[in-house]
Amino acid sequence: MHLDHPVTMPQRHSHSAEPLRADGSRRALRVGLGGPVGSGKTASVAALCRTLRDRWSIAVVTNDIYTREDAEYLLREAVLPPERITAVETGACPHTAIRDDISANLEAVEHLEEALHPLDLVLVESGGDNLTATFSKGLVDVQIFVIDVASGDDIPRKGGPGITTADLLVVNKTDLAPHVGADLATMVADAERQRGDLPTIFTSLTSDDGIREIADWVTGHLTRWRAEAAS
Ligand SMILES: Nc1nc2c(ncn2[C@@H]2O[C@H](COP(=O)(O)OP(=O)(O)OP(=O)(O)O)[C@@H](O)[C@H]2O)c(=O)[nH]1
Ligand SMILES: [Mg+2]
C-alpha cells in the first residue's frame, strides 16, 4: 500500500467502477479472488490464465503482505507474458487493500488497462485472509471466494460474508477429503444453506481440468459483460 497516499474510501472510486472508458469502449471485467491462506487462489489464477488466455486478453494483479511471492510464481510458470502480471505489496491486513483503501490495487488495475488496452479480463488475487474478507465493489465487478476441504469441513457452516455473499464459492482440494476426514456431503448441504441460489463449485485444482467449471463461470460473466457493451 502506498503509505504516502491519503486514506481513500471505496466510494471515492465510484468513477472507476463505471463500466465504460472515456472513449466509450467497455473496460475489462474485473474478477476478485479472495479466501483463506493456502486455499488455492493462486492455483485458480494460474489455471484460469492457462485455460482462457488464447481466447481473451488477460492481466493479473496479486496481493501479498510482505513479498511478491504469488506474482513471482505466476511469472515463473509463465501463465501470461510478464507485462501482464503486477504485484501489490499490501504491507497490512490483505482485506484492507481490497476493501477499505483500494487505491494501490486500483492504480495497478488501471495501469494494466492503459498499458494493455484493449483488455478483456483482469484477475485480482487478494492476500490470504479470514472469512470476513470481501472486495470493494469499486475494485471488482464479481468476486470468487476460495476455501479448501483440508481446513475443516465445518468452514461453509461458519459463514461470514465471503462464504455467504461471494458471486461464486469454490471449495477446492476435494482430492484431500479422504485424507483429512472431510465430509463433502455435509459441506455441500452447508454451502447450499448459507448461499441460497448463489453457485458453489467443488473441485480439485490438481486434477486434469479441475478449473473447467470455474473457467466456464468466468466466461459466462465475461460474455454478458461484453454483450452489455454492445447493446
Ligand atoms: N492437494 C491439493 N493441493 C492443492 C490444490 N490446489 C492447490 N493446492 C496446493 O495448495 C498450496 C497452496 O495453493 P495456492 O494456490 O498457493 O494458495 P493461495 O490461496 O494462493 O495461498 P496464499 O496466496 O498464500 O493465501 C500449493 O502447494 C498448491 O499446489 C488441490 O486442489 N489439491
Ligand atoms: Mg496466492
XYZ file of C-alpha atoms and ligand atoms in Angstrom:
264
model
C 0.000 0.000 0.000
C 1.280 3.447 -0.760
C 1.611 4.965 2.667
C 2.106 8.455 1.261
C -1.394 8.337 -0.236
C -4.245 9.948 1.636
C -6.609 7.298 3.003
C -9.196 6.866 0.260
C -12.502 5.182 0.923
C -14.001 2.828 -1.678
C -16.927 5.074 -2.594
C -14.477 7.747 -3.719
C -13.510 5.395 -6.512
C -17.024 5.037 -7.837
C -15.903 6.568 -11.173
C -13.565 3.623 -11.585
C -16.472 1.216 -11.124
C -18.027 2.714 -14.266
C -18.059 0.068 -16.999
C -17.293 2.470 -19.844
C -13.933 4.084 -20.591
C -13.653 7.740 -21.566
C -13.686 6.747 -25.272
C -16.984 4.857 -24.800
C -15.431 1.372 -25.030
C -16.093 -1.098 -22.250
C -13.254 -1.689 -19.792
C -12.125 -5.184 -18.790
C -14.266 -7.281 -16.457
C -12.569 -7.302 -13.022
C -12.799 -10.560 -11.094
C -11.594 -10.745 -7.465
C -10.353 -13.982 -5.884
C -10.296 -13.999 -2.076
C -10.175 -16.600 0.669
C -8.051 -18.044 3.475
C -4.283 -18.580 3.244
C -3.328 -21.532 1.049
C -6.838 -22.390 -0.176
C -5.830 -22.310 -3.860
C -6.287 -18.715 -5.056
C -3.011 -18.606 -6.992
C -3.621 -22.113 -8.330
C -7.015 -20.853 -9.599
C -5.478 -17.747 -11.176
C -2.771 -19.814 -12.887
C -5.268 -22.353 -14.215
C -7.694 -19.631 -15.378
C -4.894 -17.903 -17.287
C -3.803 -21.144 -18.949
C -7.369 -22.032 -19.906
C -8.610 -18.619 -21.056
C -5.515 -16.822 -22.406
C -5.924 -17.994 -26.009
C -9.453 -16.628 -26.154
C -9.273 -13.448 -24.059
C -6.772 -10.692 -23.337
C -5.996 -11.165 -19.616
C -3.969 -9.407 -16.887
C -3.422 -10.265 -13.213
C -2.859 -8.281 -10.006
C -1.619 -10.244 -6.990
C -1.591 -9.106 -3.359
C 0.877 -10.293 -0.738
C 1.549 -8.697 2.627
C 5.344 -8.508 2.618
C 6.502 -10.121 -0.647
C 5.724 -10.522 -4.341
C 5.654 -14.294 -3.959
C 2.452 -15.008 -5.900
C 3.364 -12.774 -8.848
C 6.816 -14.383 -8.945
C 5.204 -17.839 -9.028
C 2.923 -16.812 -11.917
C 5.908 -15.318 -13.758
C 7.987 -18.489 -13.226
C 5.097 -20.583 -14.501
C 4.770 -18.209 -17.484
C 0.974 -18.258 -17.259
C 0.984 -14.844 -19.017
C 3.689 -12.594 -20.504
C 5.492 -10.661 -17.707
C 3.986 -7.278 -18.565
C 0.536 -8.720 -17.775
C 1.327 -9.578 -14.133
C 1.574 -6.917 -11.397
C 2.201 -7.361 -7.666
C 0.802 -5.160 -4.908
C 2.636 -5.407 -1.588
C -0.098 -4.505 0.877
C 2.096 -4.148 3.984
C -1.074 -4.552 6.079
C -4.053 -6.882 6.521
C -4.973 -8.049 2.993
C -8.653 -7.135 3.339
C -7.677 -3.508 3.951
C -6.178 -3.317 0.453
C -9.153 -4.900 -1.321
C -11.988 -3.370 0.696
C -11.034 -0.227 2.629
C -8.147 1.585 0.959
C -8.216 0.099 -2.529
C -6.016 2.808 -4.053
C -2.901 0.658 -4.663
C -4.965 -2.092 -6.306
C -6.968 0.331 -8.424
C -3.785 2.021 -9.532
C -2.379 -1.382 -10.584
C -5.575 -2.361 -12.449
C -5.862 0.982 -14.215
C -2.195 0.936 -15.195
C -2.651 -2.518 -16.770
C -5.783 -1.306 -18.566
C -3.914 1.628 -20.076
C -0.751 -0.279 -20.969
C -2.502 -3.327 -22.469
C -5.659 -1.802 -23.962
C -7.904 -3.460 -25.051
C -8.056 -5.919 -22.128
C -10.961 -8.345 -21.633
C -10.324 -9.632 -18.116
C -8.364 -8.586 -15.013
C -7.983 -11.123 -12.210
C -7.229 -9.600 -8.769
C -5.960 -12.084 -6.164
C -6.275 -10.963 -2.553
C -3.683 -11.940 0.011
C -4.820 -14.894 2.140
C -7.208 -13.678 4.816
C -10.079 -14.709 7.069
C -13.765 -15.418 6.483
C -14.749 -11.750 6.686
C -12.698 -10.649 3.648
C -14.607 -9.294 0.668
C -13.692 -6.958 -2.181
C -14.996 -3.415 -2.565
C -17.408 -3.120 -5.485
C -15.272 -0.151 -6.510
C -12.434 -2.577 -7.254
C -14.026 -5.679 -8.809
C -17.249 -6.492 -10.674
C -17.612 -10.059 -9.426
C -15.848 -11.997 -6.696
C -14.880 -15.597 -6.123
C -14.232 -16.893 -2.596
C -11.902 -19.904 -2.463
C -11.829 -22.257 0.550
C -10.487 -25.796 0.783
C -11.661 -29.023 2.366
C -8.406 -29.547 4.305
C -9.065 -26.543 6.546
C -12.110 -28.257 8.062
C -15.444 -29.418 6.708
C -17.233 -27.018 9.061
C -15.963 -23.908 7.218
C -19.070 -23.448 4.988
C -21.236 -23.733 8.113
C -19.249 -20.958 9.828
C -20.419 -18.483 7.173
C -19.091 -14.923 7.010
C -19.517 -12.553 4.072
C -17.038 -14.358 1.804
C -18.995 -17.589 2.027
C -22.491 -16.130 2.111
C -22.208 -13.318 -0.450
C -19.415 -14.107 -2.963
C -20.732 -14.410 -6.517
C -19.052 -17.827 -6.655
C -17.841 -20.058 -3.801
C -15.105 -22.534 -4.749
C -14.453 -25.446 -2.388
C -11.033 -26.670 -3.518
C -8.832 -29.704 -2.751
C -11.611 -32.300 -2.820
C -8.812 -34.823 -3.515
C -7.742 -34.381 0.113
C -11.174 -35.141 1.614
C -10.475 -38.837 2.347
C -7.112 -37.989 3.905
C -8.419 -35.353 6.312
C -11.769 -36.990 7.069
C -13.778 -34.200 5.444
C -17.446 -34.977 4.816
C -18.172 -33.482 1.382
C -21.925 -34.139 1.594
C -22.110 -32.011 4.740
C -20.081 -29.263 3.058
C -22.459 -29.286 0.068
C -25.528 -29.042 2.314
C -23.998 -26.270 4.471
C -22.925 -24.269 1.417
C -26.443 -24.503 -0.044
C -27.965 -23.422 3.256
C -25.607 -20.431 3.577
C -25.793 -19.290 -0.049
C -29.310 -19.898 -1.248
C -29.289 -19.593 -5.040
C -25.658 -18.429 -5.320
C -23.421 -21.009 -7.031
C -20.776 -23.221 -5.371
C -18.228 -25.365 -7.217
C -16.434 -28.287 -5.553
C -13.183 -29.126 -7.318
C -9.604 -30.262 -7.127
C -7.210 -27.999 -8.980
C -4.600 -30.748 -9.027
C -6.854 -32.883 -11.230
C -6.945 -32.637 -15.005
C -9.253 -29.804 -15.986
C -10.248 -29.101 -12.350
C -10.587 -25.443 -13.403
C -13.160 -26.141 -16.150
C -16.354 -25.228 -14.258
C -14.746 -22.101 -12.791
C -13.458 -21.057 -16.220
C -16.949 -21.568 -17.677
C -18.435 -19.410 -14.915
C -15.918 -16.599 -15.613
C -16.535 -16.921 -19.364
C -20.294 -16.596 -18.776
C -19.794 -13.334 -16.869
C -17.346 -12.030 -19.428
C -19.669 -12.824 -22.316
C -22.548 -10.984 -20.614
C -20.260 -8.053 -19.754
C -19.253 -7.663 -23.387
C -22.797 -8.146 -24.650
C -23.954 -5.264 -22.417
C -21.286 -3.084 -24.046
C -22.618 -3.879 -27.480
C -26.265 -3.166 -26.587
N -3.896 -31.432 -2.918
C -4.179 -30.263 -3.492
N -3.332 -29.224 -3.368
C -3.677 -28.053 -3.954
C -4.868 -27.886 -4.697
N -4.918 -26.605 -5.135
C -3.815 -26.003 -4.694
N -3.045 -26.880 -3.978
C -1.765 -26.606 -3.309
O -2.032 -25.835 -2.163
C -0.943 -24.942 -1.902
C -1.466 -23.516 -1.774
O -2.024 -23.144 -3.040
P -2.047 -21.627 -3.509
O -2.740 -21.585 -4.811
O -0.694 -21.044 -3.428
O -2.945 -21.000 -2.364
P -3.305 -19.452 -2.139
O -4.728 -19.405 -1.716
O -2.940 -18.664 -3.337
O -2.339 -19.079 -0.919
P -1.982 -17.591 -0.359
O -1.851 -16.676 -1.536
O -0.671 -17.799 0.365
O -3.083 -17.230 0.565
C 0.044 -25.134 -3.047
O 1.057 -26.012 -2.609
C -0.821 -25.765 -4.143
O -0.063 -26.573 -5.020
C -5.744 -29.017 -4.820
O -6.816 -28.972 -5.441
N -5.341 -30.166 -4.188
Mg -1.773 -16.955 -3.504
